Short mmCIF file of C-alpha atoms and ligand atoms in Angstrom, two decimals:
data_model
loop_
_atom_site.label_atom_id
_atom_site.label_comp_id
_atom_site.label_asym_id
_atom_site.label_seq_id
_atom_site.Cartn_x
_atom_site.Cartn_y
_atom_site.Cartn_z
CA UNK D 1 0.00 0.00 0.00
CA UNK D 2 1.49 3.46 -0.55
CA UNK D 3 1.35 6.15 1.30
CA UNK D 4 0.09 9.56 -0.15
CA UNK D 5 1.06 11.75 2.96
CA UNK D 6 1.64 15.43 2.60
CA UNK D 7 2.08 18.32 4.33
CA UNK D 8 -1.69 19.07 4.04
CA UNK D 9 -2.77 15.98 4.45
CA UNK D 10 -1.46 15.06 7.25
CA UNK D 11 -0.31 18.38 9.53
CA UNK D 12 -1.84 21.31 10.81
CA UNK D 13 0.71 23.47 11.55
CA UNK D 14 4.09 23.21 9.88
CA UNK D 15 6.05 24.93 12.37
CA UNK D 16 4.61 22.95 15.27
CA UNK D 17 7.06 21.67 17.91
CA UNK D 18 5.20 18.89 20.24
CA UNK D 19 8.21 19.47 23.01
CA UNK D 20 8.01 22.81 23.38
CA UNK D 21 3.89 22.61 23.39
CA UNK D 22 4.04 20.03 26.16
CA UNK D 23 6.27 22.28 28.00
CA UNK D 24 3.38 25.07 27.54
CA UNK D 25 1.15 22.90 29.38
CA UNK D 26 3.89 21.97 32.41
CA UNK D 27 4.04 25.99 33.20
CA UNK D 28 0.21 26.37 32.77
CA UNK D 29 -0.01 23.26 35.14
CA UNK D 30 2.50 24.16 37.31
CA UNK D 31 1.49 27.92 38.03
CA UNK D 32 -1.78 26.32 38.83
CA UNK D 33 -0.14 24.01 41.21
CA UNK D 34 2.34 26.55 42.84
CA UNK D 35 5.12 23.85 42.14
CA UNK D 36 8.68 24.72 43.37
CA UNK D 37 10.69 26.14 40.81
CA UNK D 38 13.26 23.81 40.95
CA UNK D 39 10.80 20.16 40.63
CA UNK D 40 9.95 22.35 37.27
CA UNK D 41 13.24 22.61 36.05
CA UNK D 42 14.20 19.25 36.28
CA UNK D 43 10.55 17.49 35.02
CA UNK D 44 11.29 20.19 32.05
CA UNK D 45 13.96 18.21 30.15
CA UNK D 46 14.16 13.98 29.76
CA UNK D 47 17.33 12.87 32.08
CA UNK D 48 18.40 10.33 28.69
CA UNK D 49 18.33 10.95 25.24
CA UNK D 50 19.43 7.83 23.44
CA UNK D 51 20.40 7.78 19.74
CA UNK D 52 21.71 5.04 18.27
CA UNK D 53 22.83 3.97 14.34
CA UNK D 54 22.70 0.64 13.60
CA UNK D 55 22.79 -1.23 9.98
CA UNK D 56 20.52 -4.01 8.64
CA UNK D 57 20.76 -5.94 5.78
CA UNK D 58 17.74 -5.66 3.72
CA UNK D 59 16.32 -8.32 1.68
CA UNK D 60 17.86 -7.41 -1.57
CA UNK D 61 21.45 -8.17 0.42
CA UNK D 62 22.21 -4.89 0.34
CA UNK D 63 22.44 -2.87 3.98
CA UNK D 64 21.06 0.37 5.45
CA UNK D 65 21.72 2.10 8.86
CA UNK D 66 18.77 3.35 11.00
CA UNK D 67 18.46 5.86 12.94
CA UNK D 68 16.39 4.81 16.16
CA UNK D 69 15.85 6.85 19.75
CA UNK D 70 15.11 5.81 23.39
CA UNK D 71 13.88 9.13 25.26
CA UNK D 72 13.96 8.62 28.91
CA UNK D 73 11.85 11.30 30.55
CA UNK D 74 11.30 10.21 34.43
CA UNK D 75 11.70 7.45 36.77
CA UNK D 76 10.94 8.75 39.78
CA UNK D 77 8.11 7.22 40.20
CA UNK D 78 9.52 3.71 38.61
CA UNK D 79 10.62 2.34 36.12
CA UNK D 80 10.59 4.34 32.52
CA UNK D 81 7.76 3.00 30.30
CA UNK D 82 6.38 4.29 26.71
CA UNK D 83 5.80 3.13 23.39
CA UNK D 84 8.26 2.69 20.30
CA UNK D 85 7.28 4.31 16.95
CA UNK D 86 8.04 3.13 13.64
CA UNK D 87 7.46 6.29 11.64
CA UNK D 88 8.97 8.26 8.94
CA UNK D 89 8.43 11.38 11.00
CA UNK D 90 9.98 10.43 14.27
CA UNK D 91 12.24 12.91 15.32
CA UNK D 92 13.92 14.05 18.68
CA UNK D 93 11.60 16.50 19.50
CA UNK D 94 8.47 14.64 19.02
CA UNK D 95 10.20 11.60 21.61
CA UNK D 96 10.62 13.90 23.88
CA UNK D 97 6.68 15.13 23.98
CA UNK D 98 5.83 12.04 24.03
CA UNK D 99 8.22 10.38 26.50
CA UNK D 100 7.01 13.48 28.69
CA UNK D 101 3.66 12.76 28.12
CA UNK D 102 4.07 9.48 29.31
CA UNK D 103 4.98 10.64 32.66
CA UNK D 104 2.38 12.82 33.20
CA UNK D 105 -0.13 9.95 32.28
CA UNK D 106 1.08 7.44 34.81
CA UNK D 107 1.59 9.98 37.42
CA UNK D 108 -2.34 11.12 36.36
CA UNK D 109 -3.65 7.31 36.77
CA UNK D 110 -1.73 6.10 39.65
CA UNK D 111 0.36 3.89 37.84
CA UNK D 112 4.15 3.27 39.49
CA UNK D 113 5.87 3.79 36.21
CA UNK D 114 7.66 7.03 34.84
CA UNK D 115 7.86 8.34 31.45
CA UNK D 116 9.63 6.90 27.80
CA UNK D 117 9.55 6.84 24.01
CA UNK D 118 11.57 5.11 21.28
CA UNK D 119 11.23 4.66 17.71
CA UNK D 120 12.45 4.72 14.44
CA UNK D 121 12.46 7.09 12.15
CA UNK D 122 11.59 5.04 9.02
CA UNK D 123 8.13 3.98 7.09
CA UNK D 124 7.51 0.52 8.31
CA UNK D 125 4.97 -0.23 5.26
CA UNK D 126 7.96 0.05 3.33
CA UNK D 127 9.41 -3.19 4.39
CA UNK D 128 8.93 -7.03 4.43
CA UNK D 129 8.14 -8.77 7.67
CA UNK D 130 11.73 -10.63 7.84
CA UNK D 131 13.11 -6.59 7.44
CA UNK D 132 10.80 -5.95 9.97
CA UNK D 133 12.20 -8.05 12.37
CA UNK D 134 15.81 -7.27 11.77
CA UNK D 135 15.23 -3.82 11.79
CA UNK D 136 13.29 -4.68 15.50
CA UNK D 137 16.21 -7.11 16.74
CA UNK D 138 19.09 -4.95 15.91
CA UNK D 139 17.24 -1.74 17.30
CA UNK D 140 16.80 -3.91 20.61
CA UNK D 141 20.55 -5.20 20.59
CA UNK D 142 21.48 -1.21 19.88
CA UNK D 143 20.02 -0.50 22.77
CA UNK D 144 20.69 -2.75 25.17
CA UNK D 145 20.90 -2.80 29.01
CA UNK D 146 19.65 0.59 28.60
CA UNK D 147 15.93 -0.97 28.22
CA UNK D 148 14.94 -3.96 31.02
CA UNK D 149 11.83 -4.87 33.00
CA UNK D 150 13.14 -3.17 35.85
CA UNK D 151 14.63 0.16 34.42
CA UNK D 152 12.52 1.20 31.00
CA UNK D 153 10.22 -1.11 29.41
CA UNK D 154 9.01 -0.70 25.78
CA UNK D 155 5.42 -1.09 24.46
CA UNK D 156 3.87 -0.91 21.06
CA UNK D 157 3.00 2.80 19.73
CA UNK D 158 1.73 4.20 16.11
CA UNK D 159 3.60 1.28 13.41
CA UNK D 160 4.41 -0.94 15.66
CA UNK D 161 2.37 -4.19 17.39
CA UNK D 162 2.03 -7.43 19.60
CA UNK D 163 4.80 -9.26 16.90
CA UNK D 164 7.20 -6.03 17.00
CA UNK D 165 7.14 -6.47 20.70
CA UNK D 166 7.42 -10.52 20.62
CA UNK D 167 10.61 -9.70 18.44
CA UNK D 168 12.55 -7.33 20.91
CA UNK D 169 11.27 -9.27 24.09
CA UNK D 170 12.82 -13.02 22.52
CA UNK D 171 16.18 -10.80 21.05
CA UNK D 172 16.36 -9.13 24.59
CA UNK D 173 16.07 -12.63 26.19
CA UNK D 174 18.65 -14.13 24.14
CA UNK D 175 21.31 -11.66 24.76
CA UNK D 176 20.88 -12.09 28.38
CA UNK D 177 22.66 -14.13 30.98
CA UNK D 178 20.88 -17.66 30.55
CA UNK D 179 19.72 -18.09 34.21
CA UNK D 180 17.33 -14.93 33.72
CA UNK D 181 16.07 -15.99 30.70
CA UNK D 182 11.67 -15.98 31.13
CA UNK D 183 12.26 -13.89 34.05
CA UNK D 184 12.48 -10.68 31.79
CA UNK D 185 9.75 -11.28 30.11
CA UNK D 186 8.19 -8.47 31.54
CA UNK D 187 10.86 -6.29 29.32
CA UNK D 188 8.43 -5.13 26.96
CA UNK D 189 4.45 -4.94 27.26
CA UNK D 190 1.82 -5.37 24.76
CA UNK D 191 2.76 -8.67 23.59
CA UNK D 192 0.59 -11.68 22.01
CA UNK D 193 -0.91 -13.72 24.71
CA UNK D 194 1.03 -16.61 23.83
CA UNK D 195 4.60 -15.08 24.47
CA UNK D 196 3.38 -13.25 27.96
CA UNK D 197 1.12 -10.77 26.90
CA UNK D 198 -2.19 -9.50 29.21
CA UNK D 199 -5.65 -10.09 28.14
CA UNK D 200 -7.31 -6.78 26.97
CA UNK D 201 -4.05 -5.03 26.47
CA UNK D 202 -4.51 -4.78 22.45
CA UNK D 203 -7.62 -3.05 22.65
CA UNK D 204 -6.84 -1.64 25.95
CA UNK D 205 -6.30 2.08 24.94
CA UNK D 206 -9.18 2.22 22.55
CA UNK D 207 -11.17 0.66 25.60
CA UNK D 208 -9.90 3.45 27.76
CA UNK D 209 -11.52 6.02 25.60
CA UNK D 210 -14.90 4.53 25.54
CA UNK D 211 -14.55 4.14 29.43
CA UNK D 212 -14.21 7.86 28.99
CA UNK D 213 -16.47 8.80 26.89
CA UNK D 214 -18.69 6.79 28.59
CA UNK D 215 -18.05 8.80 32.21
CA UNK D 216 -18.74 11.88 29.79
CA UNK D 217 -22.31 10.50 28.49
CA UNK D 218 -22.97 9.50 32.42
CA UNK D 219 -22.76 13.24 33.42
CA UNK D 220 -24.00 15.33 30.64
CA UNK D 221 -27.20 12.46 30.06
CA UNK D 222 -26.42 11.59 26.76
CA UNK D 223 -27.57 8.89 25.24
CA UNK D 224 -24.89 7.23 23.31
CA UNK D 225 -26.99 4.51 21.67
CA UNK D 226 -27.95 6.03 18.14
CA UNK D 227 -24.90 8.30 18.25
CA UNK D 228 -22.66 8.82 15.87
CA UNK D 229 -18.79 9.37 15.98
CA UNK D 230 -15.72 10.45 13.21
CA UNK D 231 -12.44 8.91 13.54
CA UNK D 232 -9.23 9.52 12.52
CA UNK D 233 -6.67 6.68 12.06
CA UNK D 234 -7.96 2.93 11.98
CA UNK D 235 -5.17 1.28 13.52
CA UNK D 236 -5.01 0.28 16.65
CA UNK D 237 -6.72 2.93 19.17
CA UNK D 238 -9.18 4.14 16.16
CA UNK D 239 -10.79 0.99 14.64
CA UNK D 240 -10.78 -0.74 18.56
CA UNK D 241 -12.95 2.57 19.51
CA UNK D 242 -14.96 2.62 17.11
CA UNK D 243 -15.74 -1.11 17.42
CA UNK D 244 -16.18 -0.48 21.49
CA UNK D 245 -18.64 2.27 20.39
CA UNK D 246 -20.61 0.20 17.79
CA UNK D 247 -21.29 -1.96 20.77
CA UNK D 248 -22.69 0.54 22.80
CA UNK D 249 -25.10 1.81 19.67
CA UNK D 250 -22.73 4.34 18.41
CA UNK D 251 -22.07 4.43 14.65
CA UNK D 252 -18.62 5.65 13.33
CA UNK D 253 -19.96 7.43 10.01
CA UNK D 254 -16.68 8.74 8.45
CA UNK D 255 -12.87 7.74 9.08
CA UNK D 256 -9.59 8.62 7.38
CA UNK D 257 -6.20 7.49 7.46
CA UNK D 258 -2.96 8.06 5.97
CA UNK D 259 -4.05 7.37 2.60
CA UNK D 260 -7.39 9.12 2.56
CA UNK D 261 -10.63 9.20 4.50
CA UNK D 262 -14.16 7.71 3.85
CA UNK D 263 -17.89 8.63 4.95
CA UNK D 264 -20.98 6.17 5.23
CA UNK D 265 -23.88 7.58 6.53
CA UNK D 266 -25.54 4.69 7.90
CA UNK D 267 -22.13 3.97 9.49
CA UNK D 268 -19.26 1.77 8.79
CA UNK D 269 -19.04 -2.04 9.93
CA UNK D 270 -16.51 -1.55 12.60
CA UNK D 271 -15.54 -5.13 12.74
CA UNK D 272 -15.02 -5.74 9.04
CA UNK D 273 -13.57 -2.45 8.37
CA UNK D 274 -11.03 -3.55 10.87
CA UNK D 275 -10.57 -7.25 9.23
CA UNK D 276 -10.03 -4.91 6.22
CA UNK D 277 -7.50 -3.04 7.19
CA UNK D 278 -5.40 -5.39 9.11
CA UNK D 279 -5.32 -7.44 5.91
CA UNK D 280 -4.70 -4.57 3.21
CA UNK D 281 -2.86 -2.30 6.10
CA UNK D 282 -4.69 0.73 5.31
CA UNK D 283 -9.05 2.09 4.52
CA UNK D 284 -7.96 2.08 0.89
CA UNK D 285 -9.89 0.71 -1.60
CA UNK D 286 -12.66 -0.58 1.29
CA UNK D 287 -16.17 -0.78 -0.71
CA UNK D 288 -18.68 0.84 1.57
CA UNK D 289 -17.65 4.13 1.94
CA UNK D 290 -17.59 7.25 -0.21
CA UNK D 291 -14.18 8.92 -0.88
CA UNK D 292 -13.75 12.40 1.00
CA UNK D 293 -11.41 15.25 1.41
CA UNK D 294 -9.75 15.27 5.00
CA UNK D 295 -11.74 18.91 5.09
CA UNK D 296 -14.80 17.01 4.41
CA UNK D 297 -13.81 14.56 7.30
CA UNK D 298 -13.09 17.49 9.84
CA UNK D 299 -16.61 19.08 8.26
CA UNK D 300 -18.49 15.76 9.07
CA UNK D 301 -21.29 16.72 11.31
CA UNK D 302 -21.60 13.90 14.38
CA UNK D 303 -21.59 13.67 18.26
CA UNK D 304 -18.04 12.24 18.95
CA UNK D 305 -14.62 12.67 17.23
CA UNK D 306 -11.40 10.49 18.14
CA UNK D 307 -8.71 11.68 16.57
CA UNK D 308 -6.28 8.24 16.56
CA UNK D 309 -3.78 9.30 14.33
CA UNK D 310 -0.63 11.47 14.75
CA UNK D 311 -0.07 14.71 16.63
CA UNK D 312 -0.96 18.24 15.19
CA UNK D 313 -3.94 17.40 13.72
CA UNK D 314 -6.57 19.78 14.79
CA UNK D 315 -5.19 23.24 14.33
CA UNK D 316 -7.09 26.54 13.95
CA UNK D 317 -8.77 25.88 10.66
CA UNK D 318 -9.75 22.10 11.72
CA UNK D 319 -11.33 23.54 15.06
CA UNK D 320 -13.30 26.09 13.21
CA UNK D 321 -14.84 23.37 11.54
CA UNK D 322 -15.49 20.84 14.00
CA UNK D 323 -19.10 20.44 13.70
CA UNK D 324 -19.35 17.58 17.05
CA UNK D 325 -20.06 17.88 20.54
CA UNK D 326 -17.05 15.82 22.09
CA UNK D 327 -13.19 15.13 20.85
CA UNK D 328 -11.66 12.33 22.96
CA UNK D 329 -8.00 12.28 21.82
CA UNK D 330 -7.47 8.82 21.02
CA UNK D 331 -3.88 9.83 19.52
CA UNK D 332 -1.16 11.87 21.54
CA UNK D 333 -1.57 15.76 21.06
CA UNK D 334 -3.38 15.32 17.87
CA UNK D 335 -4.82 19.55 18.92
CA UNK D 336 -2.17 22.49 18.67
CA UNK D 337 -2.57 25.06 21.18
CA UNK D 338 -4.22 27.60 17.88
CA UNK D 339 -6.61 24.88 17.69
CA UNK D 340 -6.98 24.47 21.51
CA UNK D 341 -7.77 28.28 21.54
CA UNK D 342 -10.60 27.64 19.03
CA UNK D 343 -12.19 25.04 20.43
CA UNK D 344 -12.42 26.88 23.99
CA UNK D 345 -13.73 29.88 22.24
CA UNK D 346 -16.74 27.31 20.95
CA UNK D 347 -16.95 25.85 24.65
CA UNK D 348 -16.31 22.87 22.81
CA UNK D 349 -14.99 20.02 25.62
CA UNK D 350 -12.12 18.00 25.22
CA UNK D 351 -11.06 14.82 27.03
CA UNK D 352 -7.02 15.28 26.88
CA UNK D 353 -5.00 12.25 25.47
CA UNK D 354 -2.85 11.64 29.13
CA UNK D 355 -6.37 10.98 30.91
CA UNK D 356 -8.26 10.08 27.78
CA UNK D 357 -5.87 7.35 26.09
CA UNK D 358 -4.25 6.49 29.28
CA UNK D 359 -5.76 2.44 29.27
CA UNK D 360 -2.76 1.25 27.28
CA UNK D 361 -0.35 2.18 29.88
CA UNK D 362 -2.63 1.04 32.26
CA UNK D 363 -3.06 -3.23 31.15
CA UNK D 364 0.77 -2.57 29.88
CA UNK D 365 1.48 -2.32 33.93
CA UNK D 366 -1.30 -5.39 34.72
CA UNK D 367 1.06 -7.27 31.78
CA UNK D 368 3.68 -6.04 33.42
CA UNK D 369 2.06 -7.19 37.37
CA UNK D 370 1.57 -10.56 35.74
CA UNK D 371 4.61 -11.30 33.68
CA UNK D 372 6.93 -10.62 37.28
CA UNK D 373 4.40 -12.65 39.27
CA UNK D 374 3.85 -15.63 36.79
CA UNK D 375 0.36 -14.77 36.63
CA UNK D 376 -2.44 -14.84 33.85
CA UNK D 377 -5.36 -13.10 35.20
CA UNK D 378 -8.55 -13.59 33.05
CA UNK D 379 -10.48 -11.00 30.60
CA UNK D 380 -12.70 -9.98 33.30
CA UNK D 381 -9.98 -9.43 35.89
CA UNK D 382 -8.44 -6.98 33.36
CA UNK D 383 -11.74 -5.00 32.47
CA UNK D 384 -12.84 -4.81 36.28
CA UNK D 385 -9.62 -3.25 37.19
CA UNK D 386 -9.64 -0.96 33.96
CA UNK D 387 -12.24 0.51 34.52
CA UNK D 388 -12.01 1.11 38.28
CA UNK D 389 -8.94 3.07 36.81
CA UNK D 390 -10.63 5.43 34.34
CA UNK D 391 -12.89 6.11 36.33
CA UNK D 392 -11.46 7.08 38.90
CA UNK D 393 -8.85 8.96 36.82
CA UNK D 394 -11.74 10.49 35.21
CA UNK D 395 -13.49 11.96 38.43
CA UNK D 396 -10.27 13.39 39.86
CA UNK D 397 -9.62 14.95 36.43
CA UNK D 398 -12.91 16.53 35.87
CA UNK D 399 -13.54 17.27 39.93
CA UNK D 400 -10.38 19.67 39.59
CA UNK D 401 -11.29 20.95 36.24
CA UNK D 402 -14.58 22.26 37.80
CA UNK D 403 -12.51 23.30 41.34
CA UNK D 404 -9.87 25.29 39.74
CA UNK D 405 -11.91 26.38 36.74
CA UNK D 406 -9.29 24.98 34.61
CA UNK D 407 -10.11 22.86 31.28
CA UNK D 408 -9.56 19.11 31.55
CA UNK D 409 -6.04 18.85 30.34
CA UNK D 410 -4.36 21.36 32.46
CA UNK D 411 -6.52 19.49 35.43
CA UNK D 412 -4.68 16.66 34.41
CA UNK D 413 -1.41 18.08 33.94
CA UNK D 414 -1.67 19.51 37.53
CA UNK D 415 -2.99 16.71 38.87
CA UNK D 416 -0.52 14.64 38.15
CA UNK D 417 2.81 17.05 38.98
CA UNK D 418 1.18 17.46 42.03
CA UNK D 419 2.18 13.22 42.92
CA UNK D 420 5.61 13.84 40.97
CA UNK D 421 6.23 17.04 43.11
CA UNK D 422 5.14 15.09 46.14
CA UNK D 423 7.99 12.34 45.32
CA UNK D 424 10.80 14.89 44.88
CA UNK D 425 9.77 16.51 47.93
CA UNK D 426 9.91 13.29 49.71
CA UNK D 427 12.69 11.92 48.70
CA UNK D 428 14.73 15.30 48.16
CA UNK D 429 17.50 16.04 45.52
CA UNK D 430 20.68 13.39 45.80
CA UNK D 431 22.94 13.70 46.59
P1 NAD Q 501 -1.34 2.44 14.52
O1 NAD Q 501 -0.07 2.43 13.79
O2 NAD Q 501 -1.99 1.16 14.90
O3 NAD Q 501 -2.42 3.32 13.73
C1 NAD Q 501 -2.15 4.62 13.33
C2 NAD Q 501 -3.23 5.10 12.39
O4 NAD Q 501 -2.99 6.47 12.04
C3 NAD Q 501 -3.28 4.31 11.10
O5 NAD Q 501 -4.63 4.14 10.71
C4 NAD Q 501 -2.54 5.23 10.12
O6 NAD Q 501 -2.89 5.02 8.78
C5 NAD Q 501 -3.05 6.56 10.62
N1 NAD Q 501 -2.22 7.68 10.11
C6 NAD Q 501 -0.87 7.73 9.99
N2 NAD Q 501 -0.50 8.88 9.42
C7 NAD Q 501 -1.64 9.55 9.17
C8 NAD Q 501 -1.92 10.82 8.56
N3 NAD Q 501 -0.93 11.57 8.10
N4 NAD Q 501 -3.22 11.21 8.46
C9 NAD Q 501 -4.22 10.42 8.92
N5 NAD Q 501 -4.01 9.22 9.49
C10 NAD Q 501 -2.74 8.81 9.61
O7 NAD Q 501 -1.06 3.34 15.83
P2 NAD Q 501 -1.88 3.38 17.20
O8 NAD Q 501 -1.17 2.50 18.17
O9 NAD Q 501 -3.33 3.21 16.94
O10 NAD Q 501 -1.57 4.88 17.66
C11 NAD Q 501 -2.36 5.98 17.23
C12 NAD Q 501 -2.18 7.13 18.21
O11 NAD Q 501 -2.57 6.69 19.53
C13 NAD Q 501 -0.76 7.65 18.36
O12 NAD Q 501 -0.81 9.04 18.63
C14 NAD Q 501 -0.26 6.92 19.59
O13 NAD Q 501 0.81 7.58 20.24
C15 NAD Q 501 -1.51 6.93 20.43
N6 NAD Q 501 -1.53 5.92 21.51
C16 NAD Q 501 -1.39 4.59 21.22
C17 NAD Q 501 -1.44 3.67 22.26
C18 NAD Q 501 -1.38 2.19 22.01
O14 NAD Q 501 -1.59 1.43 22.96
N7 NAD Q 501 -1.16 1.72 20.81
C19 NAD Q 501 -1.56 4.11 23.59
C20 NAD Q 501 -1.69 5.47 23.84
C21 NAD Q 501 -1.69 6.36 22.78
#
């Protein structure tokens, strides 16, 4: 499948710098807070910034270096945990967001882990599965003891899945002293069941945003059944939404991804539009839908969006046209602050990605739970706990919002410096 990306297709803002816009919200959060100046300084840079080069022979025999990153943001809380993204436009800056992101969200939930991102900046549909899993192996022997199920512990993000994290979990195993070998299992999260993985973890973040949107519908007596929803990116977080939501009566009537989007007005077939994609790897050339523009998409009148895609999606113009009456970001930062400015001006709510797609992180630490305990808890175990989670994450969130007359996401930003500032001040600056 190729990929028709461009500038206008896929960005908002061209100048946009994700670091520097996550930093925007630590200030807002922390001026809120009253955080001492010098906790500030030191959440407002990762303590490691990994690059490494490493070459892989391709299938053609001939070989190519890549260019992959490990960002570690925070452990204070433990052990660093993110995602690794396989993505032509991963870049330093947009690790760092999102390794800083992650530390935010598992202060926000409660969750004993601290903050990372990885990746590799190259396009993944570009390769065959055996380059695939070279590229993974090497990337994991590249970046050795710096990654382990006590220190930083990877987790599938935007191009990579379950296999990709089967592949660096066995290649992290086998260049380990023998007599740990199974014990580290717990290296990486998000794996297939079969290799260690938790139950609910692959839908888990998708599931997360339903739990939310679900607290939303509680409060402002909605009624979701007969709803309708837009969503952009099918992959993991958007099509296991929108299949979520098609259970509880809510119809996903127009989607996009990177090589176009599609409308159906009586609403799309979640299920088979996922089968679809994870067989052709994209929504193109899927029968029941009718081509649009991605302004058509953003024009696409409907009760819900999820943006599931990349970051910098929803600038000024995008937010002007917004014609729903709830975005739950799916994807990390997929608003810029111009669009963030636009859709306060509307009064238009927002359910911020670190609370709002927060249940990946969350069953990547009950994967995590089990994997160092020997444990396989069941389906329901998983869901019961979940959702206990969101919820409560949700409340706290939204309590403080309304408190400190503060929108959702700098409630959550403040919320959660508020447990990292709490650490520091416990445990003081070493040595
Ligand atoms: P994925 O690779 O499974 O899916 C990404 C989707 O975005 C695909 O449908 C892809 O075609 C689409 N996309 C890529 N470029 C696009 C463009 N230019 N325009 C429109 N669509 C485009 O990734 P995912 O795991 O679903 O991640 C999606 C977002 O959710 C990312 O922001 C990621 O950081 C975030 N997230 C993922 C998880 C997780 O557990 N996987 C957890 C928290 C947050």
């Amino acid at each position: 499948m190729v990929a028709v990306t461009s500038p206008k297709m896929s960005a908002a803002s061209e100048d946009y710098r994700f670091f520097k816009v996550v930093q925007s919200y630590i200030e807002q959060a922390a001026e809120l807070t009253g955080l001492p100046a010098h906790i500030k300084t030191i959440l407002a840079e990762p303590k490691n910034e990994l690059i490494v080069h490493f070459p892989v022979r391709m299938d053609d025999g001939e070989t190519r270096v890549f260019k992959g990153y490990r960002i570690q943001h925070n452990n204070v809380i433990g052990p660093y945990k993110g995602g690794i993204r396989y993505h032509e436009q991963v870049s330093l800056d947009e690790l760092k967001a999102l390794a800083t992101q992650m530390t935010w969200k598992c202060a926000l939930l409660g969750v004993p882990f601290g903050g990372g991102k990885g990746g590799i900046k190259f396009n993944p549909r570009e390769h065959s599965k055996d380059e695939l899993r070279r590229i993974t192996r090497r990337f994991t022997h590249a970046l050795g003891n710096n990654i382990g199920p006590a220190h930083d512990i990877p987790a599938p993000d935007m191009g990579t899945n379950a296999q990709t994290m089967v592949w660096m979990m066995d290649t992290y195993l086998n260049t380990g002293p023998t007599y740990e070998k199974n014990g580290q299992r717990a290296v990486v999260t998000g794996k297939t069941i079969n290799s260690g993985g938790s139950e609910g973890r692959e839908a888990a973040t998708g599931q997360g945003v339903v739990h939310c949107i679900k607290e939303w519908a509680r409060e402002n007596r909605f009624d979701l059944e007969g709803a309708t929803a837009i969503v952009q990116g099918f992959g993991n977080v958007g099509s296991n939404a929108a299949l979520l939501l098609s259970k509880l009566g809510v119809s996903t009537i127009a989607t996009g991804d990177h090589t176009g989007y599609l409308r159906n007005e009586e609403g799309f077939n979640a299920h088979k539009l996922q089968g679809y994609v994870q067989v052709n790897g994209s929504i193109d050339g899927y029968p029941r839908g009718e081509k649009i523009t991605r302004d058509e998409f953003f024009e696409t009148k409907a009760d819900l969006f999820i943006p599931a895609a990349l970051e910098n999606q929803v600038g000024r113009e995008e937010a002007m046209k917004l014609d729903v009456r709830l975005i739950a970001e799916g994807a990390n930062g997929p608003i810029n602050p111009e669009g963030e400015a636009v859709l306060a001006d509307r009064g238009l709510p927002v359910i911020p990605d670190i609370l709002a797609n927060s249940g990946g992180v969350t069953v990547s630490y009950y994967e995590w739970v089990q994997n160092r305990n020997s444990e396989h808890w069941d389906a329901e175990e998983v869901q019961r706990r979940l959702l206990h989670m969101m919820r409560r994450a949700y409340q706290r969130t939204m309590f403080y919002a309304a408190e400190k007359r503060v929108n959702p996401r700098v409630a959550a930003y403040a919320l959660a410096l508020q447990s990292l500032a709490t650490s520091y001040e416990e445990r003081g600056i070493f040595p």
